[in-house]
Coordinates of C-alpha atoms in Angstrom, one line a residue:
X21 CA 86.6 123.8 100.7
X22 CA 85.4 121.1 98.1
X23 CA 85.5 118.5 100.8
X24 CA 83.1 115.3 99.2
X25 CA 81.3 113.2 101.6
X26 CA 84.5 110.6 101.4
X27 CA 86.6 113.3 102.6
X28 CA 84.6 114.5 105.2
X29 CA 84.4 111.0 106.8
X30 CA 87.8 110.4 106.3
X31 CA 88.4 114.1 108.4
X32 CA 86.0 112.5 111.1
X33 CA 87.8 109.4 111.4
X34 CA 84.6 107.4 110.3
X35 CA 85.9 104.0 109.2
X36 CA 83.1 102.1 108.3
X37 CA 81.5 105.2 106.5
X38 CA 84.6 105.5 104.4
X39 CA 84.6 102.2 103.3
X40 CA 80.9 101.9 102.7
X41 CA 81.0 105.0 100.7
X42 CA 84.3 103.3 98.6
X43 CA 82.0 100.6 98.5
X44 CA 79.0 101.9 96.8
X45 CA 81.2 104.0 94.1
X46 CA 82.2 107.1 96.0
X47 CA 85.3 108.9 93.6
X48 CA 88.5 109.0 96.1
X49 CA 90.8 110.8 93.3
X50 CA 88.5 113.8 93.8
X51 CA 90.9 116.8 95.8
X52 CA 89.8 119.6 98.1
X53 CA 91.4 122.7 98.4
X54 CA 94.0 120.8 100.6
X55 CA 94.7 117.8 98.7
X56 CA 93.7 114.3 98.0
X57 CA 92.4 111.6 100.1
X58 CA 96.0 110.9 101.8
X59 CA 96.4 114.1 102.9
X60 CA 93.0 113.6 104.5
X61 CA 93.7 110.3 105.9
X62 CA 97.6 111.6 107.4
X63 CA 96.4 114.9 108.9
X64 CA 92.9 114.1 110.4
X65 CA 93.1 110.8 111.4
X66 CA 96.7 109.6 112.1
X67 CA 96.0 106.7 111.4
X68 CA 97.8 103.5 109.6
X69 CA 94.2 101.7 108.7
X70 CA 92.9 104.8 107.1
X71 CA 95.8 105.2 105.3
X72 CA 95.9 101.4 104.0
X73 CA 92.8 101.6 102.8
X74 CA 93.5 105.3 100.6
X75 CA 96.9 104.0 99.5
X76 CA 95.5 100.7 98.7
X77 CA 92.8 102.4 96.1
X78 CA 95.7 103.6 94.2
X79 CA 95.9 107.6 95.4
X80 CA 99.1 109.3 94.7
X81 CA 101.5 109.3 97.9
X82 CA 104.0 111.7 96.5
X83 CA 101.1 114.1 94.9
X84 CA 101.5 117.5 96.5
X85 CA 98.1 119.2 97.9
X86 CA 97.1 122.5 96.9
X87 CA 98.8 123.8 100.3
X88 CA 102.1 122.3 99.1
X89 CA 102.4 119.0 101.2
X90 CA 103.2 115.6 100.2
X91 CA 101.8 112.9 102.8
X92 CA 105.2 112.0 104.2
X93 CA 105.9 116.0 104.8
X94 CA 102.7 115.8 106.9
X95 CA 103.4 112.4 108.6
X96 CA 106.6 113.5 109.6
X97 CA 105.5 116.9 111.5
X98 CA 103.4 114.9 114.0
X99 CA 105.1 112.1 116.4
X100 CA 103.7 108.7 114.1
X101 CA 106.9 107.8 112.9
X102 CA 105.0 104.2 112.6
X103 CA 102.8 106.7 109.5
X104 CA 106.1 107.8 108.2
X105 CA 107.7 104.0 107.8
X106 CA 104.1 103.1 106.2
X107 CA 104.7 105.6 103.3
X108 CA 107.8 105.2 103.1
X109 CA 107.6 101.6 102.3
X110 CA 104.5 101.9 100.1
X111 CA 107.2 104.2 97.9
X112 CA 106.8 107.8 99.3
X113 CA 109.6 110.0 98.3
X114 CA 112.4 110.8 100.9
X115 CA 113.8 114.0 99.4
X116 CA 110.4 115.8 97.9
X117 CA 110.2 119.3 98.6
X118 CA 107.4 121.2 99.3
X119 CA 106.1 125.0 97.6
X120 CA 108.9 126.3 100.5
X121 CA 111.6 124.0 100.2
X122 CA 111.2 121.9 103.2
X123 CA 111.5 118.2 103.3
X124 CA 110.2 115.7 105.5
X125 CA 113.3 115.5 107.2
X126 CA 113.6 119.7 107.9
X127 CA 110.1 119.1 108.8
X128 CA 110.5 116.3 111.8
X129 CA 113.7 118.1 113.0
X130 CA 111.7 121.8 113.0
X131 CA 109.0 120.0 114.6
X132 CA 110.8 118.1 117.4
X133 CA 109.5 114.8 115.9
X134 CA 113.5 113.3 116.5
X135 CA 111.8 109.7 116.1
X136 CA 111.0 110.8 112.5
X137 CA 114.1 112.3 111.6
X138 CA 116.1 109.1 112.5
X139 CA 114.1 107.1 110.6
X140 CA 113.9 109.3 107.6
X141 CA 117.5 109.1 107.2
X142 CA 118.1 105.3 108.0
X143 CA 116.0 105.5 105.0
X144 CA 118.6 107.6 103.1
X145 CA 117.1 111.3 103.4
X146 CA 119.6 113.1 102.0
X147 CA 121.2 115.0 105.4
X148 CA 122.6 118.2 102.6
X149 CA 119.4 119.4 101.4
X150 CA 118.9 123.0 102.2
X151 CA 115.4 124.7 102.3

């Protein structure tokens, strides 16, 4: 799937590793098949610290992966509304569609995530936007 060594780590949740292999020069704007190293730190990990440390290098929050996600469409199908808040402050577009025309906040309502959807549009998700 194209998956570097960085990636994979990142997928295994491997802290240290990850920011050994940043450390010695491993490329973090390198994509897989399913997107960049946010994707990879949102959908395998779940985890805030991972995600610091990707967003922090300068990755693209709002770049869509190959499978059509943008990280806050992907944060906001699982319960971490604490993940969706982190993007959304670090600049993460509200409204951004994916290839099928779902939003983060037609996302978190599909997927029961109601913690999500209430803070998506405190945040001024538009409530009209139709997939």
């Amino acid at each position: 799937d194209g998956s570097t060594p960085l990636m994979l780590a990142t997928f295994g949740g491997k802290v240290q590793l990850v920011e050994y292999l940043l450390d010695v020069g491993a490329d973090y704007t390198i994509s897989n098949k399913h997107g960049n190293l946010v994707h990879a730190a949102v959908v395998s990990t779940g985890s805030i610290r991972f995600l610091d440390i990707v967003v922090n290098l300068g990755c693209d929050i709002n770049m869509i992966s190959n499978a059509g996600n943008s990280p806050l469409l992907l944060a906001s199908r699982i319960n971490k509304p604490e993940m969706c808040l982190y993007l959304i402050n670090k600049g993460a577009l509200l409204n951004q569609k994916d290839r099928f025309g779902e939003t983060a906040l037609s996302a978190s309502i599909y997927f029961g995530c109601e913690e999500n959807a209430r803070l998506l549009i405190q945040h001024g998700a538009d409530l009209d936007i139709s997939d």
